[in-house]
Short mmCIF file of C-alpha atoms in Angstrom, two decimals:
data_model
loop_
_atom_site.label_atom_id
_atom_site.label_comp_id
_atom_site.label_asym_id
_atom_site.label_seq_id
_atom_site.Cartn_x
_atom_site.Cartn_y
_atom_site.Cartn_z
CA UNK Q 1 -77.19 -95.63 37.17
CA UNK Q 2 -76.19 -97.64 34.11
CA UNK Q 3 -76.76 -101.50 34.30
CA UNK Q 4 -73.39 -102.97 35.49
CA UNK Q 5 -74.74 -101.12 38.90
CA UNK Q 6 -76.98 -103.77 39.24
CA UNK Q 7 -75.24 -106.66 38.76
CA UNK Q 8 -73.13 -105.15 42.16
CA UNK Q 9 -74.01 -106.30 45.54
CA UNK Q 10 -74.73 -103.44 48.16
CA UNK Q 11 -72.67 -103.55 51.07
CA UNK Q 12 -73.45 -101.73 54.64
CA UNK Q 13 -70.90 -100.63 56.00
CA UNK Q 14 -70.87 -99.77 59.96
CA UNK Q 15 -68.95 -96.89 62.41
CA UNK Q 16 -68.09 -98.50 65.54
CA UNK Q 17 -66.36 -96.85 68.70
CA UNK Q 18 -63.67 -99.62 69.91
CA UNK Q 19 -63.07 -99.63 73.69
CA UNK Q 20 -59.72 -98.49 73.19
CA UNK Q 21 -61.44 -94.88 71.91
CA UNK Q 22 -60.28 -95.36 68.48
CA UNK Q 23 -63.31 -95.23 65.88
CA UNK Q 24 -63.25 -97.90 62.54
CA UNK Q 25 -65.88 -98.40 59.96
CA UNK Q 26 -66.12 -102.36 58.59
CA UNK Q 27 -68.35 -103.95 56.79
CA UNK Q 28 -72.06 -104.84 58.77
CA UNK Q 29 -71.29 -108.13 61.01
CA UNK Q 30 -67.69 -108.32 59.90
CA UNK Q 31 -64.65 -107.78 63.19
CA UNK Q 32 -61.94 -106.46 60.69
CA UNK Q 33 -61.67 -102.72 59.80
CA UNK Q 34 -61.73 -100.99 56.42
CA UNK Q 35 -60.49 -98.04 57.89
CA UNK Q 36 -59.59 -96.83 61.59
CA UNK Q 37 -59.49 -93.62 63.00
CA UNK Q 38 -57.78 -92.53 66.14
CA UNK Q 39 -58.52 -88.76 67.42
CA UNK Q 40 -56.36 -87.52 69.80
CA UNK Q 41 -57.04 -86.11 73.80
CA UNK Q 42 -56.34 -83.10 72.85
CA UNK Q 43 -58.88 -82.70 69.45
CA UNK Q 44 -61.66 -84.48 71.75
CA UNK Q 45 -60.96 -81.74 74.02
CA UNK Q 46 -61.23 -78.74 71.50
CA UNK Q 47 -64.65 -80.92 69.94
CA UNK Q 48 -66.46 -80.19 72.81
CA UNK Q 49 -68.21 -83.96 72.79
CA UNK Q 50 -68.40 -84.05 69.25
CA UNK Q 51 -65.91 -86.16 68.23
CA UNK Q 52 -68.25 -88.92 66.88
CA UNK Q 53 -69.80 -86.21 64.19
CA UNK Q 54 -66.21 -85.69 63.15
CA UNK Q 55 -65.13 -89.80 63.07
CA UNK Q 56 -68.32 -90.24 61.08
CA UNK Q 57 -67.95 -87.58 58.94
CA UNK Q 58 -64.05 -88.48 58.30
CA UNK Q 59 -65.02 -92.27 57.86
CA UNK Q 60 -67.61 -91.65 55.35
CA UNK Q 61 -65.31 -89.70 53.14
CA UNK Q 62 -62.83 -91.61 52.97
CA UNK Q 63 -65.47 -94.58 52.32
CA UNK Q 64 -66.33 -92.03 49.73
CA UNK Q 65 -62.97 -91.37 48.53
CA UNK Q 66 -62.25 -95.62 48.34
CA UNK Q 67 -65.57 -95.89 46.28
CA UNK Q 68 -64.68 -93.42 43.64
CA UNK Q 69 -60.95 -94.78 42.84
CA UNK Q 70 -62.82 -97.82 42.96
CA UNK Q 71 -64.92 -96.85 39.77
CA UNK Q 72 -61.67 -94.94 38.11
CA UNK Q 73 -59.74 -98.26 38.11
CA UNK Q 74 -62.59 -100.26 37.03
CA UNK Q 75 -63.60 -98.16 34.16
CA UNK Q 76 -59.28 -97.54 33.54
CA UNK Q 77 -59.29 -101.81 33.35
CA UNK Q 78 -62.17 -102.01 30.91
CA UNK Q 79 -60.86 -101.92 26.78
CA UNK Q 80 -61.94 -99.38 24.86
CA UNK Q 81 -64.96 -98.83 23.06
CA UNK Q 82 -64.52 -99.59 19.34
CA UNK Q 83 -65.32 -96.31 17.18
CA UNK Q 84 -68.91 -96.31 15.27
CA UNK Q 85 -68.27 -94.99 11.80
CA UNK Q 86 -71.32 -94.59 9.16
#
């Protein structure tokens, strides 16, 4: 961890089952999604009642994903590091 991680806030981030079946992850006490997931009849079927280990799992990869390109466009905005010659 270098020390511009600490200056960063932490945010929790929550998986929720909507009523309609769908699944989203949002940030903790927030209504809108970051990212929803819909998984059809038919997958639920073949999951055997484990379709909330497999919207978890997706979620948090693409939260994953969304947090790396995060970093590469930070670090791609920053200038570059003058070269130390002696």
């Amino acid at each position: 961890m270098d020390s511009s991680d600490v200056d960063q806030p932490e945010t929790v981030l929550e998986i929720v089952k909507l009523e309609s079946g769908d699944y989203v992850m949002r940030k903790a006490g927030e209504k809108t999604p970051l990212m929803t997931l819909n998984i059809s009849e038919k997958v639920k079927t073949n999951l055997s009642g484990k379709s909330e280990e497999l919207a978890r799992l997706m979620l948090v990869a693409g939260a994953q994903i969304m947090s790396d390109l995060s970093e590469e466009v930070e670090k791609a905005s920053e200038p570059p590091m003058p070269s130390v010659i002696h």
